[in-house]
């Protein structure tokens, strides 16, 4: 009888399936008010960091310069470490720029080798408002090719490898942008990215081409509600596969200090 009981016990223990290597978690936040997108953020962290990151991201949503969020959604998902792709960080180059009136000319010059439609890209990027994600613009035609043009495509499931405790508090816009740009630039079908922050007080933007992130100070006037992102897409790209990579593929970005 004793032996029967212990074998029953052992059987049930063996049947419990422990998830493999659940030491990384994706944590995503998005917030809105009256149907307008307010804020979003995405992190990949170790299990013990999940509670602190959830707190920091909800705090960010409640204190956003665009206004206090009515709805905040936080999603936590375990990742299998073997599914995480590692990519190198893009290199940062600071461009000399004194005034927003110079921005369009400099962006045009940077994009010229990639597309004949840089004027369209610039126009779209400075006209869009309140998008959650980025526009996809075909390099050969200048045509938008994302399925939902008001929402755009939200790049998610990425972070810096070995992100520091300090990264959980507050927002470091430049650091987050370099992480995002590195994930995006690592896909062979993205030729370039243009970004203007939608934070009225944050006036530095960038153009990323190849593995260089060109930082553009004074890309817009302080107080302006301009702000959007555009990815320039290689002709013939498989758009569905690209969107799946941008939204769902877990990516950790390696910075030089890691090595
Ligand atoms: N995926 C795709 N598009 C996004 C994402 C994302 N995860 N997050 C923001 N966007 C789009 C969206 O349309 C926003 O309206 C727009 O980008 C700007 O977002 O080196 O903070 O979060 O100092 O305001 C640039 C830093 C900071 C430059 C950019 O963007 C520097 C920034 P924001
Ligand atoms: Mg953001």
Coordinates of N, CA and C in Angstrom, one line a residue, residues 3-131:
X3 N 3.9 1.5 -0.9 CA 4.7 1.6 -2.2 C 3.7 2.1 -3.3
X4 N 2.5 1.7 -3.3 CA 1.5 2.1 -4.3 C 1.3 3.6 -4.2
X5 N 1.2 4.1 -3.0 CA 0.9 5.5 -2.8 C 2.1 6.3 -3.3
X6 N 3.3 5.9 -2.9 CA 4.5 6.7 -3.3 C 4.7 6.6 -4.8
X7 N 4.3 5.5 -5.5 CA 4.5 5.6 -6.9 C 3.4 6.5 -7.6
X8 N 2.2 6.5 -7.0 CA 1.2 7.4 -7.5 C 1.7 8.9 -7.4
X9 N 2.3 9.2 -6.2 CA 2.8 10.5 -6.0 C 3.9 10.9 -7.0
X10 N 4.8 9.9 -7.2 CA 5.9 10.2 -8.1 C 5.4 10.5 -9.5
X11 N 4.4 9.6 -9.9 CA 3.8 9.8 -11.2 C 3.2 11.2 -11.4
X12 N 2.5 11.7 -10.4 CA 1.9 13.0 -10.6 C 2.9 14.1 -10.6
X13 N 4.0 13.9 -9.9 CA 5.1 14.9 -9.9 C 5.7 15.0 -11.3
X14 N 5.9 13.8 -11.8 CA 6.6 13.7 -13.2 C 5.7 14.3 -14.2
X15 N 4.4 14.2 -14.0 CA 3.5 14.7 -15.1 C 3.4 16.3 -15.1
X16 N 3.8 16.9 -14.0 CA 3.8 18.4 -14.0 C 4.8 18.9 -15.1
X17 N 4.4 19.7 -16.0 CA 5.3 20.1 -17.1 C 5.9 21.5 -16.7
X18 N 7.1 21.6 -16.4 CA 7.7 22.9 -16.1 C 8.1 23.5 -17.4
X19 N 7.8 24.8 -17.5 CA 8.2 25.5 -18.7 C 9.7 25.6 -18.8
X20 N 10.2 25.6 -20.0 CA 11.7 25.6 -20.1 C 12.3 27.0 -20.0
X21 N 13.3 27.1 -19.2 CA 14.1 28.4 -19.2 C 13.3 29.6 -19.2
X22 N 12.3 29.8 -18.3 CA 11.5 30.9 -18.3 C 12.1 32.1 -17.6
X23 N 13.4 32.4 -17.9 CA 14.0 33.5 -17.1 C 13.8 34.9 -17.8
X24 N 13.3 34.9 -19.0 CA 13.1 36.2 -19.6 C 11.6 36.4 -19.8
X25 N 11.1 37.7 -19.6 CA 9.7 38.0 -19.8 C 9.6 39.2 -20.7
X26 N 8.6 39.2 -21.6 CA 8.3 40.4 -22.4 C 7.2 41.2 -21.5
X27 N 7.5 42.5 -21.3 CA 6.5 43.3 -20.6 C 6.1 44.4 -21.6
X28 N 4.8 44.6 -21.9 CA 4.4 45.6 -22.8 C 3.3 46.5 -22.2
X29 N 3.4 47.8 -22.4 CA 2.4 48.7 -21.9 C 1.8 49.5 -23.0
X30 N 0.5 49.7 -23.0 CA 0.0 50.8 -23.9 C -1.1 51.5 -23.1
X31 N -1.3 52.7 -23.4 CA -2.3 53.5 -22.7 C -3.0 54.5 -23.6
X32 N -4.3 54.7 -23.3 CA -5.1 55.6 -24.2 C -6.0 56.4 -23.3
X33 N -6.5 57.5 -23.9 CA -7.5 58.3 -23.3 C -8.5 58.7 -24.4
X34 N -9.8 58.6 -24.2 CA -10.8 58.9 -25.2 C -10.4 58.4 -26.6
X35 N -10.0 57.2 -26.6 CA -9.6 56.5 -27.9 C -8.3 57.0 -28.5
X36 N -7.6 57.9 -27.9 CA -6.4 58.4 -28.5 C -5.2 57.7 -27.8
X37 N -4.2 57.3 -28.6 CA -3.0 56.7 -28.0 C -2.3 57.7 -27.2
X38 N -1.9 57.3 -26.0 CA -1.1 58.2 -25.1 C 0.3 57.8 -25.0
X39 N 0.5 56.5 -24.8 CA 1.9 56.1 -24.5 C 2.0 54.6 -24.7
X40 N 3.2 54.1 -25.0 CA 3.4 52.7 -25.1 C 4.9 52.4 -24.8
X41 N 5.2 51.2 -24.4 CA 6.6 50.8 -24.1 C 6.7 49.3 -24.1
X42 N 7.9 48.9 -24.4 CA 8.1 47.4 -24.5 C 9.5 47.1 -23.9
X43 N 9.5 46.1 -23.0 CA 10.7 45.7 -22.4 C 10.9 44.1 -22.4
X44 N 12.1 43.7 -22.3 CA 12.4 42.2 -22.1 C 13.3 42.2 -20.9
X45 N 12.8 41.5 -19.8 CA 13.5 41.6 -18.5 C 13.5 40.2 -17.9
X46 N 14.3 40.0 -16.8 CA 14.4 38.8 -16.1 C 13.2 38.7 -15.2
X47 N 12.8 37.5 -14.7 CA 11.6 37.3 -14.0 C 11.5 38.2 -12.7
X48 N 12.6 38.3 -12.0 CA 12.6 39.0 -10.7 C 12.4 40.5 -11.0
X49 N 12.6 41.0 -12.2 CA 12.4 42.4 -12.5 C 11.0 42.8 -13.0
X50 N 10.2 41.8 -13.2 CA 8.9 42.0 -13.8 C 8.0 43.0 -12.9
X51 N 7.9 42.8 -11.6 CA 7.1 43.7 -10.8 C 7.5 45.2 -10.9
X52 N 8.8 45.4 -10.8 CA 9.3 46.8 -10.8 C 9.1 47.4 -12.2
X53 N 9.2 46.6 -13.2 CA 9.0 47.2 -14.6 C 7.5 47.5 -14.8
X54 N 6.6 46.6 -14.3 CA 5.2 46.9 -14.4 C 4.9 48.2 -13.7
X55 N 5.5 48.4 -12.5 CA 5.2 49.7 -11.8 C 5.7 50.9 -12.5
X56 N 6.9 50.8 -13.0 CA 7.5 51.9 -13.8 C 6.7 52.3 -15.0
X57 N 6.2 51.2 -15.7 CA 5.5 51.5 -17.0 C 4.1 52.1 -16.7
X58 N 3.5 51.6 -15.6 CA 2.2 52.2 -15.3 C 2.3 53.7 -14.8
X59 N 3.4 53.9 -14.1 CA 3.7 55.3 -13.7 C 3.9 56.2 -14.9
X60 N 4.6 55.7 -15.9 CA 4.9 56.4 -17.1 C 3.6 56.8 -17.8
X61 N 2.7 55.8 -17.9 CA 1.4 56.1 -18.6 C 0.6 57.1 -17.8
X62 N 0.7 57.2 -16.5 CA -0.1 58.1 -15.7 C 0.4 59.5 -15.6
X63 N 1.7 59.6 -16.1 CA 2.3 61.0 -16.0 C 2.8 61.4 -17.3
X64 N 2.2 61.0 -18.4 CA 2.7 61.3 -19.7 C 2.4 62.8 -20.1
X65 N 3.3 63.4 -20.8 CA 3.1 64.8 -21.2 C 1.8 65.0 -22.1
X66 N 1.4 63.9 -22.8 CA 0.2 64.1 -23.6 C -1.1 64.0 -22.8
X67 N -1.0 63.8 -21.5 CA -2.1 63.7 -20.6 C -2.2 62.4 -19.8
X68 N -3.0 62.4 -18.8 CA -3.1 61.2 -17.9 C -3.9 60.2 -18.7
X69 N -3.5 58.9 -18.7 CA -4.2 57.9 -19.4 C -5.5 57.5 -18.7
X70 N -6.5 57.2 -19.5 CA -7.7 56.6 -18.9 C -7.6 55.1 -18.8
X71 N -7.0 54.5 -19.8 CA -6.8 53.0 -19.8 C -5.4 52.7 -20.0
X72 N -4.9 51.8 -19.1 CA -3.5 51.3 -19.2 C -3.6 49.8 -19.3
X73 N -2.9 49.2 -20.3 CA -2.9 47.8 -20.5 C -1.5 47.3 -20.4
X74 N -1.2 46.4 -19.5 CA 0.1 45.8 -19.3 C 0.0 44.3 -19.6
X75 N 0.9 43.8 -20.4 CA 0.9 42.4 -20.8 C 2.3 41.8 -20.4
X76 N 2.3 40.7 -19.7 CA 3.5 40.1 -19.3 C 3.5 38.7 -19.9
X77 N 4.5 38.3 -20.7 CA 4.6 37.0 -21.3 C 5.9 36.3 -21.1
X78 N 6.0 35.1 -20.7 CA 7.2 34.4 -20.6 C 7.8 34.1 -22.0
X79 N 9.1 34.2 -22.1 CA 9.8 34.0 -23.4 C 10.7 32.8 -23.2
X80 N 10.8 32.0 -24.3 CA 11.8 30.9 -24.3 C 13.1 31.5 -24.7
X81 N 14.2 31.4 -23.9 CA 15.4 32.1 -24.2 C 16.0 31.7 -25.6
X82 N 15.7 30.5 -26.0 CA 16.2 30.0 -27.4 C 15.5 30.8 -28.5
X83 N 14.4 31.4 -28.2 CA 13.6 32.2 -29.3 C 14.1 33.6 -29.4
X84 N 15.0 34.0 -28.5 CA 15.4 35.4 -28.5 C 16.6 35.6 -29.5
X85 N 16.4 36.6 -30.4 CA 17.4 36.9 -31.4 C 18.3 38.0 -30.8
X86 N 19.6 37.9 -31.0 CA 20.5 38.9 -30.6 C 21.0 39.7 -31.8
X87 N 20.9 41.1 -31.7 CA 21.4 41.9 -32.8 C 22.3 43.0 -32.3
X88 N 23.2 43.5 -33.1 CA 24.1 44.6 -32.7 C 23.4 45.9 -32.6
X89 N 23.8 46.8 -31.8 CA 23.2 48.2 -31.7 C 23.7 49.0 -32.9
X90 N 22.9 49.9 -33.4 CA 23.3 50.8 -34.4 C 24.3 51.8 -33.8
X91 N 25.1 52.4 -34.7 CA 26.1 53.4 -34.2 C 25.5 54.8 -34.3
X92 N 25.7 55.6 -33.3 CA 25.1 56.9 -33.2 C 26.0 58.0 -33.8
X93 N 25.5 58.8 -34.7 CA 26.2 59.9 -35.2 C 25.4 61.2 -35.0
X94 N 26.0 62.1 -34.4 CA 25.3 63.4 -34.0 C 25.4 64.4 -35.2
X95 N 24.3 64.8 -35.8 CA 24.4 65.7 -37.0 C 24.3 67.2 -36.4
X96 N 24.9 68.1 -37.1 CA 24.9 69.5 -36.7 C 23.7 70.1 -37.3
X97 N 22.8 70.6 -36.5 CA 21.5 71.2 -36.9 C 21.1 72.2 -35.9
X98 N 20.8 73.5 -36.4 CA 20.5 74.5 -35.4 C 19.0 74.8 -35.3
X99 N 18.3 74.6 -36.5 CA 16.9 75.0 -36.5 C 16.0 74.0 -37.2
X100 N 14.7 73.9 -36.8 CA 13.8 73.0 -37.5 C 13.7 73.2 -39.0
X101 N 13.9 74.5 -39.4 CA 13.8 74.8 -40.9 C 14.9 74.1 -41.7
X102 N 15.9 73.6 -41.0 CA 17.0 72.8 -41.7 C 16.7 71.3 -41.8
X103 N 15.7 70.9 -41.0 CA 15.4 69.4 -40.9 C 15.1 68.7 -42.2
X104 N 14.1 69.3 -42.9 CA 13.7 68.6 -44.1 C 14.8 68.4 -45.1
X105 N 15.7 69.5 -45.3 CA 16.8 69.4 -46.2 C 17.7 68.3 -45.8
X106 N 18.0 68.2 -44.5 CA 19.0 67.2 -44.1 C 18.4 65.8 -44.2
X107 N 17.1 65.6 -43.8 CA 16.5 64.3 -44.0 C 16.5 63.9 -45.4
X108 N 16.1 64.8 -46.3 CA 16.1 64.6 -47.8 C 17.4 64.0 -48.3
X109 N 18.5 64.7 -47.8 CA 19.8 64.4 -48.3 C 20.2 62.9 -47.8
X110 N 19.8 62.6 -46.5 CA 20.1 61.3 -46.0 C 19.4 60.2 -46.7
X111 N 18.1 60.5 -47.1 CA 17.2 59.5 -47.7 C 17.5 59.3 -49.2
X112 N 18.1 60.3 -49.8 CA 18.2 60.3 -51.3 C 18.7 59.0 -51.8
X113 N 19.8 58.4 -51.2 CA 20.3 57.1 -51.8 C 19.3 55.9 -51.7
X114 N 18.3 56.1 -50.8 CA 17.4 54.9 -50.6 C 16.1 55.0 -51.3
X115 N 15.6 56.2 -51.6 CA 14.3 56.3 -52.3 C 14.2 57.7 -53.1
X116 N 13.5 57.6 -54.2 CA 13.3 58.9 -54.9 C 12.1 59.6 -54.3
X117 N 11.5 59.0 -53.3 CA 10.2 59.6 -52.7 C 10.4 60.2 -51.3
X118 N 11.6 60.7 -51.1 CA 11.9 61.2 -49.7 C 11.0 62.4 -49.3
X119 N 10.5 63.2 -50.3 CA 9.6 64.3 -50.0 C 8.3 63.7 -49.4
X120 N 7.8 62.6 -50.0 CA 6.6 62.0 -49.5 C 6.8 61.5 -48.1
X121 N 8.0 60.8 -47.9 CA 8.3 60.3 -46.5 C 8.2 61.4 -45.5
X122 N 8.9 62.5 -45.9 CA 9.0 63.7 -44.9 C 7.6 64.3 -44.7
X123 N 6.8 64.5 -45.7 CA 5.5 65.0 -45.6 C 4.6 64.1 -44.7
X124 N 4.6 62.8 -45.0 CA 3.8 61.9 -44.2 C 4.3 61.9 -42.7
X125 N 5.6 62.0 -42.5 CA 6.1 61.9 -41.1 C 5.7 63.1 -40.3
X126 N 5.7 64.3 -40.9 CA 5.4 65.5 -40.2 C 3.9 65.8 -40.2
X127 N 3.1 65.1 -40.9 CA 1.7 65.3 -40.9 C 0.9 64.4 -40.0
X128 N 1.4 63.1 -39.8 CA 0.7 62.2 -39.0 C 0.6 62.6 -37.6
X129 N -0.5 62.2 -36.9 CA -0.6 62.5 -35.4 C -1.2 61.3 -34.7
X130 N -0.7 61.1 -33.5 CA -1.3 60.1 -32.6 C -1.3 58.7 -33.1
X131 N -0.3 58.3 -33.9 CA -0.3 56.9 -34.3 C 0.4 56.1 -33.1

